[in-house]
PDB file of N, CA and C and ligand atoms in Angstrom:
ATOM      1  N   MET A   1     -55.064-129.378 -56.282  1.00  0.00           N
ATOM      2  CA  MET A   1     -53.748-129.961 -56.004  1.00  0.00           C
ATOM      3  C   MET A   1     -53.496-130.068 -54.504  1.00  0.00           C
ATOM      4  N   HIS A   2     -54.153-130.982 -53.917  1.00  0.00           N
ATOM      5  CA  HIS A   2     -54.038-131.306 -52.503  1.00  0.00           C
ATOM      6  C   HIS A   2     -52.588-131.581 -52.096  1.00  0.00           C
ATOM      7  N   GLU A   3     -51.863-132.305 -52.956  1.00  0.00           N
ATOM      8  CA  GLU A   3     -50.488-132.705 -52.605  1.00  0.00           C
ATOM      9  C   GLU A   3     -49.542-131.517 -52.545  1.00  0.00           C
ATOM     10  N   VAL A   4     -49.789-130.515 -53.407  1.00  0.00           N
ATOM     11  CA  VAL A   4     -48.910-129.342 -53.413  1.00  0.00           C
ATOM     12  C   VAL A   4     -49.014-128.599 -52.081  1.00  0.00           C
ATOM     13  N   SER A   5     -50.228-128.399 -51.600  1.00  0.00           N
ATOM     14  CA  SER A   5     -50.375-127.693 -50.321  1.00  0.00           C
ATOM     15  C   SER A   5     -49.820-128.542 -49.183  1.00  0.00           C
ATOM     16  N   LEU A   6     -49.933-129.831 -49.343  1.00  0.00           N
ATOM     17  CA  LEU A   6     -49.353-130.740 -48.354  1.00  0.00           C
ATOM     18  C   LEU A   6     -47.825-130.573 -48.263  1.00  0.00           C
ATOM     19  N   ILE A   7     -47.191-130.532 -49.425  1.00  0.00           N
ATOM     20  CA  ILE A   7     -45.739-130.367 -49.455  1.00  0.00           C
ATOM     21  C   ILE A   7     -45.345-128.989 -48.929  1.00  0.00           C
ATOM     22  N   ARG A   8     -46.113-127.967 -49.309  1.00  0.00           N
ATOM     23  CA  ARG A   8     -45.819-126.623 -48.792  1.00  0.00           C
ATOM     24  C   ARG A   8     -45.931-126.615 -47.268  1.00  0.00           C
ATOM     25  N   ASN A   9     -46.913-127.312 -46.748  1.00  0.00           N
ATOM     26  CA  ASN A   9     -47.067-127.409 -45.294  1.00  0.00           C
ATOM     27  C   ASN A   9     -45.881-128.097 -44.643  1.00  0.00           C
ATOM     28  N   VAL A  10     -45.367-129.132 -45.303  1.00  0.00           N
ATOM     29  CA  VAL A  10     -44.201-129.837 -44.778  1.00  0.00           C
ATOM     30  C   VAL A  10     -43.032-128.861 -44.649  1.00  0.00           C
ATOM     31  N   PHE A  11     -42.802-128.064 -45.684  1.00  0.00           N
ATOM     32  CA  PHE A  11     -41.693-127.106 -45.643  1.00  0.00           C
ATOM     33  C   PHE A  11     -41.932-126.016 -44.595  1.00  0.00           C
ATOM     34  N   ARG A  12     -43.183-125.535 -44.496  1.00  0.00           N
ATOM     35  CA  ARG A  12     -43.459-124.495 -43.503  1.00  0.00           C
ATOM     36  C   ARG A  12     -43.240-125.054 -42.090  1.00  0.00           C
ATOM     37  N   THR A  13     -43.628-126.290 -41.887  1.00  0.00           N
ATOM     38  CA  THR A  13     -43.420-126.935 -40.584  1.00  0.00           C
ATOM     39  C   THR A  13     -41.931-127.009 -40.268  1.00  0.00           C
ATOM     40  N   LEU A  14     -41.135-127.434 -41.251  1.00  0.00           N
ATOM     41  CA  LEU A  14     -39.689-127.550 -41.037  1.00  0.00           C
ATOM     42  C   LEU A  14     -39.073-126.176 -40.782  1.00  0.00           C
ATOM     43  N   GLU A  15     -39.564-125.173 -41.506  1.00  0.00           N
ATOM     44  CA  GLU A  15     -39.025-123.818 -41.327  1.00  0.00           C
ATOM     45  C   GLU A  15     -39.380-123.252 -39.954  1.00  0.00           C
ATOM     46  N   HIS A  16     -40.454-123.748 -39.415  1.00  0.00           N
ATOM     47  CA  HIS A  16     -40.861-123.345 -38.075  1.00  0.00           C
ATOM     48  C   HIS A  16     -39.975-124.020 -37.025  1.00  0.00           C
ATOM     49  N   GLU A  17     -39.591-125.258 -37.313  1.00  0.00           N
ATOM     50  CA  GLU A  17     -38.835-126.066 -36.362  1.00  0.00           C
ATOM     51  C   GLU A  17     -37.329-125.792 -36.392  1.00  0.00           C
ATOM     52  N   PHE A  18     -36.828-125.492 -37.578  1.00  0.00           N
ATOM     53  CA  PHE A  18     -35.380-125.387 -37.753  1.00  0.00           C
ATOM     54  C   PHE A  18     -34.989-124.014 -38.302  1.00  0.00           C
ATOM     55  N   GLY A  19     -33.766-123.650 -38.011  1.00  0.00           N
ATOM     56  CA  GLY A  19     -33.253-122.376 -38.528  1.00  0.00           C
ATOM     57  C   GLY A  19     -32.815-122.493 -39.975  1.00  0.00           C
ATOM     58  N   GLU A  20     -32.601-121.347 -40.578  1.00  0.00           N
ATOM     59  CA  GLU A  20     -32.233-121.287 -41.980  1.00  0.00           C
ATOM     60  C   GLU A  20     -30.931-122.041 -42.265  1.00  0.00           C
ATOM     61  N   GLU A  21     -29.985-121.874 -41.325  1.00  0.00           N
ATOM     62  CA  GLU A  21     -28.690-122.512 -41.502  1.00  0.00           C
ATOM     63  C   GLU A  21     -28.809-124.042 -41.502  1.00  0.00           C
ATOM     64  N   GLU A  22     -29.587-124.545 -40.552  1.00  0.00           N
ATOM     65  CA  GLU A  22     -29.812-125.996 -40.492  1.00  0.00           C
ATOM     66  C   GLU A  22     -30.486-126.496 -41.761  1.00  0.00           C
ATOM     67  N   LEU A  23     -31.480-125.748 -42.209  1.00  0.00           N
ATOM     68  CA  LEU A  23     -32.219-126.181 -43.395  1.00  0.00           C
ATOM     69  C   LEU A  23     -31.354-126.156 -44.653  1.00  0.00           C
ATOM     70  N   GLY A  24     -30.286-125.349 -44.597  1.00  0.00           N
ATOM     71  CA  GLY A  24     -29.340-125.351 -45.702  1.00  0.00           C
ATOM     72  C   GLY A  24     -28.602-126.676 -45.830  1.00  0.00           C
ATOM     73  N   CYS A  25     -28.566-127.454 -44.736  1.00  0.00           N
ATOM     74  CA  CYS A  25     -27.902-128.765 -44.735  1.00  0.00           C
ATOM     75  C   CYS A  25     -28.902-129.909 -44.861  1.00  0.00           C
ATOM     76  N   LEU A  26     -30.143-129.564 -45.116  1.00  0.00           N
ATOM     77  CA  LEU A  26     -31.172-130.600 -45.217  1.00  0.00           C
ATOM     78  C   LEU A  26     -30.894-131.509 -46.412  1.00  0.00           C
ATOM     79  N   GLN A  27     -30.903-132.806 -46.135  1.00  0.00           N
ATOM     80  CA  GLN A  27     -30.600-133.764 -47.210  1.00  0.00           C
ATOM     81  C   GLN A  27     -31.804-134.597 -47.623  1.00  0.00           C
ATOM     82  N   GLN A  28     -32.571-134.980 -46.628  1.00  0.00           N
ATOM     83  CA  GLN A  28     -33.654-135.907 -46.934  1.00  0.00           C
ATOM     84  C   GLN A  28     -34.807-135.746 -45.956  1.00  0.00           C
ATOM     85  N   ILE A  29     -35.997-135.884 -46.484  1.00  0.00           N
ATOM     86  CA  ILE A  29     -37.202-135.848 -45.653  1.00  0.00           C
ATOM     87  C   ILE A  29     -37.906-137.200 -45.803  1.00  0.00           C
ATOM     88  N   ASP A  30     -38.199-137.825 -44.667  1.00  0.00           N
ATOM     89  CA  ASP A  30     -38.976-139.066 -44.695  1.00  0.00           C
ATOM     90  C   ASP A  30     -40.406-138.763 -44.274  1.00  0.00           C
ATOM     91  N   LEU A  31     -41.322-139.108 -45.132  1.00  0.00           N
ATOM     92  CA  LEU A  31     -42.732-138.932 -44.785  1.00  0.00           C
ATOM     93  C   LEU A  31     -43.347-140.287 -44.485  1.00  0.00           C
ATOM     94  N   LYS A  32     -44.214-140.282 -43.506  1.00  0.00           N
ATOM     95  CA  LYS A  32     -44.944-141.492 -43.174  1.00  0.00           C
ATOM     96  C   LYS A  32     -46.385-141.279 -43.611  1.00  0.00           C
ATOM     97  N   VAL A  33     -46.824-142.110 -44.517  1.00  0.00           N
ATOM     98  CA  VAL A  33     -48.142-141.919 -45.112  1.00  0.00           C
ATOM     99  C   VAL A  33     -48.982-143.174 -44.919  1.00  0.00           C
ATOM    100  N   GLY A  34     -50.099-143.027 -44.282  1.00  0.00           N
ATOM    101  CA  GLY A  34     -50.988-144.162 -44.071  1.00  0.00           C
ATOM    102  C   GLY A  34     -51.671-144.563 -45.362  1.00  0.00           C
ATOM    103  N   ALA A  35     -51.911-145.857 -45.498  1.00  0.00           N
ATOM    104  CA  ALA A  35     -52.548-146.355 -46.713  1.00  0.00           C
ATOM    105  C   ALA A  35     -53.960-145.792 -46.897  1.00  0.00           C
ATOM    106  N   LEU A  36     -54.559-145.292 -45.829  1.00  0.00           N
ATOM    107  CA  LEU A  36     -55.903-144.720 -45.932  1.00  0.00           C
ATOM    108  C   LEU A  36     -55.911-143.203 -45.993  1.00  0.00           C
ATOM    109  N   SER A  37     -54.735-142.608 -46.130  1.00  0.00           N
ATOM    110  CA  SER A  37     -54.675-141.147 -46.034  1.00  0.00           C
ATOM    111  C   SER A  37     -55.068-140.442 -47.319  1.00  0.00           C
ATOM    112  N   ASN A  38     -55.424-141.214 -48.349  1.00  0.00           N
ATOM    113  CA  ASN A  38     -55.893-140.637 -49.612  1.00  0.00           C
ATOM    114  C   ASN A  38     -54.846-139.829 -50.354  1.00  0.00           C
ATOM    115  N   VAL A  39     -53.580-140.144 -50.157  1.00  0.00           N
ATOM    116  CA  VAL A  39     -52.570-139.486 -50.966  1.00  0.00           C
ATOM    117  C   VAL A  39     -51.773-140.549 -51.714  1.00  0.00           C
ATOM    118  N   GLU A  40     -51.474-140.218 -52.943  1.00  0.00           N
ATOM    119  CA  GLU A  40     -50.717-141.108 -53.810  1.00  0.00           C
ATOM    120  C   GLU A  40     -49.235-140.760 -53.707  1.00  0.00           C
ATOM    121  N   PRO A  41     -48.386-141.716 -53.351  1.00  0.00           N
ATOM    122  CA  PRO A  41     -46.958-141.433 -53.283  1.00  0.00           C
ATOM    123  C   PRO A  41     -46.399-140.768 -54.548  1.00  0.00           C
ATOM    124  N   THR A  42     -46.831-141.227 -55.723  1.00  0.00           N
ATOM    125  CA  THR A  42     -46.338-140.634 -56.976  1.00  0.00           C
ATOM    126  C   THR A  42     -46.722-139.165 -57.070  1.00  0.00           C
ATOM    127  N   LEU A  43     -47.958-138.857 -56.670  1.00  0.00           N
ATOM    128  CA  LEU A  43     -48.417-137.471 -56.728  1.00  0.00           C
ATOM    129  C   LEU A  43     -47.679-136.608 -55.717  1.00  0.00           C
ATOM    130  N   ILE A  44     -47.360-137.179 -54.563  1.00  0.00           N
ATOM    131  CA  ILE A  44     -46.595-136.420 -53.565  1.00  0.00           C
ATOM    132  C   ILE A  44     -45.210-136.124 -54.124  1.00  0.00           C
ATOM    133  N   GLN A  45     -44.604-137.117 -54.736  1.00  0.00           N
ATOM    134  CA  GLN A  45     -43.272-136.925 -55.303  1.00  0.00           C
ATOM    135  C   GLN A  45     -43.300-135.848 -56.393  1.00  0.00           C
ATOM    136  N   ASN A  46     -44.305-135.904 -57.250  1.00  0.00           N
ATOM    137  CA  ASN A  46     -44.440-134.890 -58.300  1.00  0.00           C
ATOM    138  C   ASN A  46     -44.641-133.504 -57.705  1.00  0.00           C
ATOM    139  N   ALA A  47     -45.474-133.433 -56.672  1.00  0.00           N
ATOM    140  CA  ALA A  47     -45.736-132.154 -56.011  1.00  0.00           C
ATOM    141  C   ALA A  47     -44.456-131.631 -55.367  1.00  0.00           C
ATOM    142  N   PHE A  48     -43.699-132.538 -54.790  1.00  0.00           N
ATOM    143  CA  PHE A  48     -42.442-132.163 -54.151  1.00  0.00           C
ATOM    144  C   PHE A  48     -41.495-131.537 -55.182  1.00  0.00           C
ATOM    145  N   ASP A  49     -41.373-132.188 -56.324  1.00  0.00           N
ATOM    146  CA  ASP A  49     -40.503-131.668 -57.389  1.00  0.00           C
ATOM    147  C   ASP A  49     -40.997-130.305 -57.865  1.00  0.00           C
ATOM    148  N   ALA A  50     -42.318-130.169 -58.017  1.00  0.00           N
ATOM    149  CA  ALA A  50     -42.902-128.910 -58.492  1.00  0.00           C
ATOM    150  C   ALA A  50     -42.653-127.788 -57.487  1.00  0.00           C
ATOM    151  N   VAL A  51     -42.848-128.074 -56.203  1.00  0.00           N
ATOM    152  CA  VAL A  51     -42.702-127.037 -55.174  1.00  0.00           C
ATOM    153  C   VAL A  51     -41.241-126.618 -55.027  1.00  0.00           C
ATOM    154  N   THR A  52     -40.325-127.579 -55.020  1.00  0.00           N
ATOM    155  CA  THR A  52     -38.916-127.215 -54.849  1.00  0.00           C
ATOM    156  C   THR A  52     -38.424-126.403 -56.049  1.00  0.00           C
ATOM    157  N   GLN A  53     -38.904-126.732 -57.237  1.00  0.00           N
ATOM    158  CA  GLN A  53     -38.516-125.949 -58.417  1.00  0.00           C
ATOM    159  C   GLN A  53     -39.127-124.568 -58.374  1.00  0.00           C
ATOM    160  N   ASP A  54     -40.382-124.526 -57.993  1.00  0.00           N
ATOM    161  CA  ASP A  54     -41.115-123.271 -57.935  1.00  0.00           C
ATOM    162  C   ASP A  54     -40.503-122.314 -56.918  1.00  0.00           C
ATOM    163  N   GLU A  55     -40.164-122.851 -55.758  1.00  0.00           N
ATOM    164  CA  GLU A  55     -39.606-122.011 -54.695  1.00  0.00           C
ATOM    165  C   GLU A  55     -38.098-121.845 -54.838  1.00  0.00           C
ATOM    166  N   ASN A  56     -37.527-122.646 -55.747  1.00  0.00           N
ATOM    167  CA  ASN A  56     -36.085-122.650 -55.950  1.00  0.00           C
ATOM    168  C   ASN A  56     -35.321-122.848 -54.636  1.00  0.00           C
ATOM    169  N   LYS A  57     -35.848-123.756 -53.838  1.00  0.00           N
ATOM    170  CA  LYS A  57     -35.253-124.105 -52.538  1.00  0.00           C
ATOM    171  C   LYS A  57     -35.374-125.610 -52.385  1.00  0.00           C
ATOM    172  N   TYR A  58     -34.496-126.176 -51.594  1.00  0.00           N
ATOM    173  CA  TYR A  58     -34.564-127.605 -51.281  1.00  0.00           C
ATOM    174  C   TYR A  58     -34.492-128.483 -52.528  1.00  0.00           C
ATOM    175  N   THR A  59     -33.864-127.951 -53.581  1.00  0.00           N
ATOM    176  CA  THR A  59     -33.850-128.709 -54.829  1.00  0.00           C
ATOM    177  C   THR A  59     -32.952-129.948 -54.738  1.00  0.00           C
ATOM    178  N   ASP A  60     -32.015-129.963 -53.762  1.00  0.00           N
ATOM    179  CA  ASP A  60     -31.145-131.134 -53.600  1.00  0.00           C
ATOM    180  C   ASP A  60     -31.652-132.106 -52.535  1.00  0.00           C
ATOM    181  N   VAL A  61     -32.795-131.784 -51.976  1.00  0.00           N
ATOM    182  CA  VAL A  61     -33.333-132.616 -50.896  1.00  0.00           C
ATOM    183  C   VAL A  61     -34.070-133.816 -51.492  1.00  0.00           C
ATOM    184  N   ALA A  62     -33.820-134.985 -50.914  1.00  0.00           N
ATOM    185  CA  ALA A  62     -34.509-136.187 -51.368  1.00  0.00           C
ATOM    186  C   ALA A  62     -35.771-136.390 -50.528  1.00  0.00           C
ATOM    187  N   LEU A  63     -36.762-136.954 -51.147  1.00  0.00           N
ATOM    188  CA  LEU A  63     -38.001-137.263 -50.443  1.00  0.00           C
ATOM    189  C   LEU A  63     -38.188-138.775 -50.412  1.00  0.00           C
ATOM    190  N   VAL A  64     -38.442-139.307 -49.210  1.00  0.00           N
ATOM    191  CA  VAL A  64     -38.711-140.731 -49.074  1.00  0.00           C
ATOM    192  C   VAL A  64     -40.110-140.876 -48.498  1.00  0.00           C
ATOM    193  N   ILE A  65     -40.920-141.658 -49.165  1.00  0.00           N
ATOM    194  CA  ILE A  65     -42.299-141.837 -48.716  1.00  0.00           C
ATOM    195  C   ILE A  65     -42.477-143.272 -48.221  1.00  0.00           C
ATOM    196  N   ASN A  66     -42.749-143.396 -46.943  1.00  0.00           N
ATOM    197  CA  ASN A  66     -42.982-144.714 -46.366  1.00  0.00           C
ATOM    198  C   ASN A  66     -44.476-144.909 -46.156  1.00  0.00           C
ATOM    199  N   VAL A  67     -45.040-145.806 -46.936  1.00  0.00           N
ATOM    200  CA  VAL A  67     -46.470-146.070 -46.796  1.00  0.00           C
ATOM    201  C   VAL A  67     -46.653-147.137 -45.719  1.00  0.00           C
ATOM    202  N   VAL A  68     -47.457-146.811 -44.734  1.00  0.00           N
ATOM    203  CA  VAL A  68     -47.695-147.773 -43.662  1.00  0.00           C
ATOM    204  C   VAL A  68     -49.070-148.407 -43.832  1.00  0.00           C
ATOM    205  N   PRO A  69     -49.171-149.692 -43.525  1.00  0.00           N
ATOM    206  CA  PRO A  69     -50.443-150.389 -43.713  1.00  0.00           C
ATOM    207  C   PRO A  69     -51.502-149.949 -42.693  1.00  0.00           C
ATOM    208  N   VAL A  70     -52.736-150.274 -43.014  1.00  0.00           N
ATOM    209  CA  VAL A  70     -53.838-149.965 -42.106  1.00  0.00           C
ATOM    210  C   VAL A  70     -53.892-151.048 -41.029  1.00  0.00           C
ATOM    211  N   LYS A  71     -53.989-150.629 -39.784  1.00  0.00           N
ATOM    212  CA  LYS A  71     -54.097-151.591 -38.685  1.00  0.00           C
ATOM    213  C   LYS A  71     -55.298-151.273 -37.813  1.00  0.00           C
ATOM    214  N   ILE A  72     -55.920-152.331 -37.353  1.00  0.00           N
ATOM    215  CA  ILE A  72     -57.051-152.171 -36.430  1.00  0.00           C
ATOM    216  C   ILE A  72     -56.763-152.919 -35.133  1.00  0.00           C
ATOM    217  N   LYS A  73     -57.373-152.459 -34.074  1.00  0.00           N
ATOM    218  CA  LYS A  73     -57.311-153.178 -32.795  1.00  0.00           C
ATOM    219  C   LYS A  73     -58.735-153.605 -32.478  1.00  0.00           C
ATOM    220  N   CYS A  74     -58.909-154.911 -32.390  1.00  0.00           N
ATOM    221  CA  CYS A  74     -60.239-155.466 -32.153  1.00  0.00           C
ATOM    222  C   CYS A  74     -60.702-155.121 -30.735  1.00  0.00           C
ATOM    223  N   GLU A  75     -61.937-154.580 -30.650  1.00  0.00           N
ATOM    224  CA  GLU A  75     -62.481-154.238 -29.327  1.00  0.00           C
ATOM    225  C   GLU A  75     -62.916-155.495 -28.571  1.00  0.00           C
ATOM    226  N   VAL A  76     -63.163-156.569 -29.297  1.00  0.00           N
ATOM    227  CA  VAL A  76     -63.658-157.791 -28.649  1.00  0.00           C
ATOM    228  C   VAL A  76     -62.507-158.597 -28.045  1.00  0.00           C
ATOM    229  N   CYS A  77     -61.485-158.905 -28.858  1.00  0.00           N
ATOM    230  CA  CYS A  77     -60.411-159.754 -28.356  1.00  0.00           C
ATOM    231  C   CYS A  77     -59.088-159.008 -28.167  1.00  0.00           C
ATOM    232  N   GLY A  78     -59.050-157.753 -28.576  1.00  0.00           N
ATOM    233  CA  GLY A  78     -57.849-156.960 -28.335  1.00  0.00           C
ATOM    234  C   GLY A  78     -56.732-157.191 -29.338  1.00  0.00           C
ATOM    235  N   GLU A  79     -56.981-158.014 -30.322  1.00  0.00           N
ATOM    236  CA  GLU A  79     -55.941-158.306 -31.294  1.00  0.00           C
ATOM    237  C   GLU A  79     -55.684-157.118 -32.226  1.00  0.00           C
ATOM    238  N   VAL A  80     -54.412-156.909 -32.518  1.00  0.00           N
ATOM    239  CA  VAL A  80     -54.034-155.888 -33.494  1.00  0.00           C
ATOM    240  C   VAL A  80     -53.749-156.603 -34.806  1.00  0.00           C
ATOM    241  N   SER A  81     -54.430-156.219 -35.874  1.00  0.00           N
ATOM    242  CA  SER A  81     -54.158-156.881 -37.147  1.00  0.00           C
ATOM    243  C   SER A  81     -54.139-155.887 -38.293  1.00  0.00           C
ATOM    244  N   GLU A  82     -53.474-156.318 -39.350  1.00  0.00           N
ATOM    245  CA  GLU A  82     -53.350-155.499 -40.539  1.00  0.00           C
ATOM    246  C   GLU A  82     -54.584-155.709 -41.405  1.00  0.00           C
ATOM    247  N   VAL A  83     -55.111-154.621 -41.945  1.00  0.00           N
ATOM    248  CA  VAL A  83     -56.288-154.731 -42.793  1.00  0.00           C
ATOM    249  C   VAL A  83     -55.839-155.054 -44.215  1.00  0.00           C
ATOM    250  N   GLN A  84     -56.372-156.147 -44.741  1.00  0.00           N
ATOM    251  CA  GLN A  84     -56.039-156.499 -46.111  1.00  0.00           C
ATOM    252  C   GLN A  84     -57.310-156.589 -46.944  1.00  0.00           C
ATOM    253  N   ASN A  85     -57.229-156.143 -48.166  1.00  0.00           N
ATOM    254  CA  ASN A  85     -58.377-156.134 -49.079  1.00  0.00           C
ATOM    255  C   ASN A  85     -59.588-155.442 -48.472  1.00  0.00           C
ATOM    256  N   ASN A  86     -59.326-154.408 -47.688  1.00  0.00           N
ATOM    257  CA  ASN A  86     -60.403-153.639 -47.058  1.00  0.00           C
ATOM    258  C   ASN A  86     -61.312-154.477 -46.169  1.00  0.00           C
ATOM    259  N   LEU A  87     -60.805-155.574 -45.634  1.00  0.00           N
ATOM    260  CA  LEU A  87     -61.576-156.373 -44.693  1.00  0.00           C
ATOM    261  C   LEU A  87     -61.226-155.931 -43.278  1.00  0.00           C
ATOM    262  N   PHE A  88     -62.152-155.215 -42.683  1.00  0.00           N
ATOM    263  CA  PHE A  88     -61.911-154.698 -41.342  1.00  0.00           C
ATOM    264  C   PHE A  88     -62.368-155.713 -40.298  1.00  0.00           C
ATOM    265  N   LYS A  89     -61.573-156.776 -40.186  1.00  0.00           N
ATOM    266  CA  LYS A  89     -61.877-157.856 -39.257  1.00  0.00           C
ATOM    267  C   LYS A  89     -60.589-158.345 -38.638  1.00  0.00           C
ATOM    268  N   CYS A  90     -60.633-158.809 -37.396  1.00  0.00           N
ATOM    269  CA  CYS A  90     -59.456-159.439 -36.802  1.00  0.00           C
ATOM    270  C   CYS A  90     -59.392-160.887 -37.279  1.00  0.00           C
ATOM    271  N   SER A  91     -58.326-161.591 -36.896  1.00  0.00           N
ATOM    272  CA  SER A  91     -58.173-162.960 -37.408  1.00  0.00           C
ATOM    273  C   SER A  91     -59.200-163.909 -36.790  1.00  0.00           C
ATOM    274  N   ASN A  92     -59.886-163.460 -35.740  1.00  0.00           N
ATOM    275  CA  ASN A  92     -60.960-164.263 -35.161  1.00  0.00           C
ATOM    276  C   ASN A  92     -62.314-163.949 -35.779  1.00  0.00           C
ATOM    277  N   GLY A  93     -62.309-163.046 -36.757  1.00  0.00           N
ATOM    278  CA  GLY A  93     -63.533-162.763 -37.495  1.00  0.00           C
ATOM    279  C   GLY A  93     -64.407-161.674 -36.908  1.00  0.00           C
ATOM    280  N   HIS A  94     -63.941-161.003 -35.844  1.00  0.00           N
ATOM    281  CA  HIS A  94     -64.734-159.903 -35.288  1.00  0.00           C
ATOM    282  C   HIS A  94     -64.595-158.664 -36.179  1.00  0.00           C
ATOM    283  N   PRO A  95     -65.704-158.111 -36.604  1.00  0.00           N
ATOM    284  CA  PRO A  95     -65.601-156.868 -37.376  1.00  0.00           C
ATOM    285  C   PRO A  95     -65.123-155.725 -36.481  1.00  0.00           C
ATOM    286  N   SER A  96     -64.272-154.879 -37.019  1.00  0.00           N
ATOM    287  CA  SER A  96     -63.785-153.759 -36.220  1.00  0.00           C
ATOM    288  C   SER A  96     -63.415-152.585 -37.104  1.00  0.00           C
ATOM    289  N   GLY A  97     -63.769-151.413 -36.673  1.00  0.00           N
ATOM    290  CA  GLY A  97     -63.388-150.205 -37.401  1.00  0.00           C
ATOM    291  C   GLY A  97     -62.481-149.354 -36.543  1.00  0.00           C
ATOM    292  N   ASN A  98     -61.891-149.988 -35.549  1.00  0.00           N
ATOM    293  CA  ASN A  98     -61.061-149.277 -34.580  1.00  0.00           C
ATOM    294  C   ASN A  98     -59.637-149.106 -35.126  1.00  0.00           C
ATOM    295  N   LEU A  99     -59.485-148.086 -35.956  1.00  0.00           N
ATOM    296  CA  LEU A  99     -58.202-147.860 -36.627  1.00  0.00           C
ATOM    297  C   LEU A  99     -57.137-147.380 -35.650  1.00  0.00           C
ATOM    298  N   ILE A 100     -55.981-148.010 -35.684  1.00  0.00           N
ATOM    299  CA  ILE A 100     -54.874-147.499 -34.878  1.00  0.00           C
ATOM    300  C   ILE A 100     -53.711-147.042 -35.753  1.00  0.00           C
ATOM    301  N   GLN A 101     -53.793-147.310 -37.025  1.00  0.00           N
ATOM    302  CA  GLN A 101     -52.760-146.869 -37.958  1.00  0.00           C
ATOM    303  C   GLN A 101     -53.321-146.880 -39.368  1.00  0.00           C
ATOM    304  N   GLY A 102     -52.844-145.963 -40.200  1.00  0.00           N
ATOM    305  CA  GLY A 102     -53.231-146.021 -41.606  1.00  0.00           C
ATOM    306  C   GLY A 102     -53.781-144.725 -42.160  1.00  0.00           C
ATOM    307  N   THR A 103     -54.085-143.754 -41.286  1.00  0.00           N
ATOM    308  CA  THR A 103     -54.606-142.492 -41.790  1.00  0.00           C
ATOM    309  C   THR A 103     -53.611-141.353 -41.594  1.00  0.00           C
ATOM    310  N   GLU A 104     -52.449-141.662 -41.067  1.00  0.00           N
ATOM    311  CA  GLU A 104     -51.508-140.600 -40.733  1.00  0.00           C
ATOM    312  C   GLU A 104     -50.774-140.039 -41.940  1.00  0.00           C
ATOM    313  N   LEU A 105     -50.313-138.845 -41.752  1.00  0.00           N
ATOM    314  CA  LEU A 105     -49.476-138.220 -42.763  1.00  0.00           C
ATOM    315  C   LEU A 105     -48.510-137.348 -41.987  1.00  0.00           C
ATOM    316  N   LEU A 106     -47.347-137.869 -41.739  1.00  0.00           N
ATOM    317  CA  LEU A 106     -46.420-137.233 -40.813  1.00  0.00           C
ATOM    318  C   LEU A 106     -45.036-137.088 -41.408  1.00  0.00           C
ATOM    319  N   ILE A 107     -44.319-136.102 -40.900  1.00  0.00           N
ATOM    320  CA  ILE A 107     -42.894-136.047 -41.180  1.00  0.00           C
ATOM    321  C   ILE A 107     -42.266-137.026 -40.196  1.00  0.00           C
ATOM    322  N   GLU A 108     -41.751-138.100 -40.705  1.00  0.00           N
ATOM    323  CA  GLU A 108     -41.219-139.137 -39.823  1.00  0.00           C
ATOM    324  C   GLU A 108     -39.825-138.769 -39.335  1.00  0.00           C
ATOM    325  N   LYS A 109     -39.023-138.257 -40.247  1.00  0.00           N
ATOM    326  CA  LYS A 109     -37.638-137.986 -39.925  1.00  0.00           C
ATOM    327  C   LYS A 109     -37.052-137.000 -40.930  1.00  0.00           C
ATOM    328  N   VAL A 110     -36.127-136.174 -40.485  1.00  0.00           N
ATOM    329  CA  VAL A 110     -35.404-135.334 -41.436  1.00  0.00           C
ATOM    330  C   VAL A 110     -33.915-135.595 -41.250  1.00  0.00           C
ATOM    331  N   HIS A 111     -33.203-135.627 -42.353  1.00  0.00           N
ATOM    332  CA  HIS A 111     -31.763-135.923 -42.332  1.00  0.00           C
ATOM    333  C   HIS A 111     -30.995-134.666 -42.733  1.00  0.00           C
ATOM    334  N   PHE A 112     -29.965-134.364 -41.959  1.00  0.00           N
ATOM    335  CA  PHE A 112     -29.108-133.228 -42.275  1.00  0.00           C
ATOM    336  C   PHE A 112     -27.714-133.724 -42.620  1.00  0.00           C
ATOM    337  N   ALA A 113     -27.037-132.972 -43.457  1.00  0.00           N
ATOM    338  CA  ALA A 113     -25.637-133.286 -43.760  1.00  0.00           C
ATOM    339  C   ALA A 113     -24.819-133.049 -42.509  1.00  0.00           C
ATOM    340  N   GLU A 114     -23.824-133.882 -42.309  1.00  0.00           N
ATOM    341  CA  GLU A 114     -22.971-133.756 -41.122  1.00  0.00           C
ATOM    342  C   GLU A 114     -22.153-132.469 -41.162  1.00  0.00           C
TER     343      GLU A 114
HETATM  344 ZN1  LIG B   1     -61.282-159.990 -32.416  1.00  0.00          ZN
END
């Protein structure tokens, strides 16, 4: 269960960054997940529900998963393009594996109640 440890890590990171009182007002967590990061949004959501129930914490917190597309920057012409259908080429046809986006898995933003 890769996703469960991932979610636990997200909470441990937040607990490291914020105090208990602040986390009591936590409303929503936005995750940024690259299309190549090998995680399924549905599985992350399920893991999130399982962890919050298990820990009996953050049960009112919403999870938003933003999947970002894979992008490459061509070393030949410098063009930045989105990878579609696993074709790692710029629009000029240069093959490129120079990933600049798509493998990340980050806490993008956290929302607290006012
Ligand atoms: Zn190119």
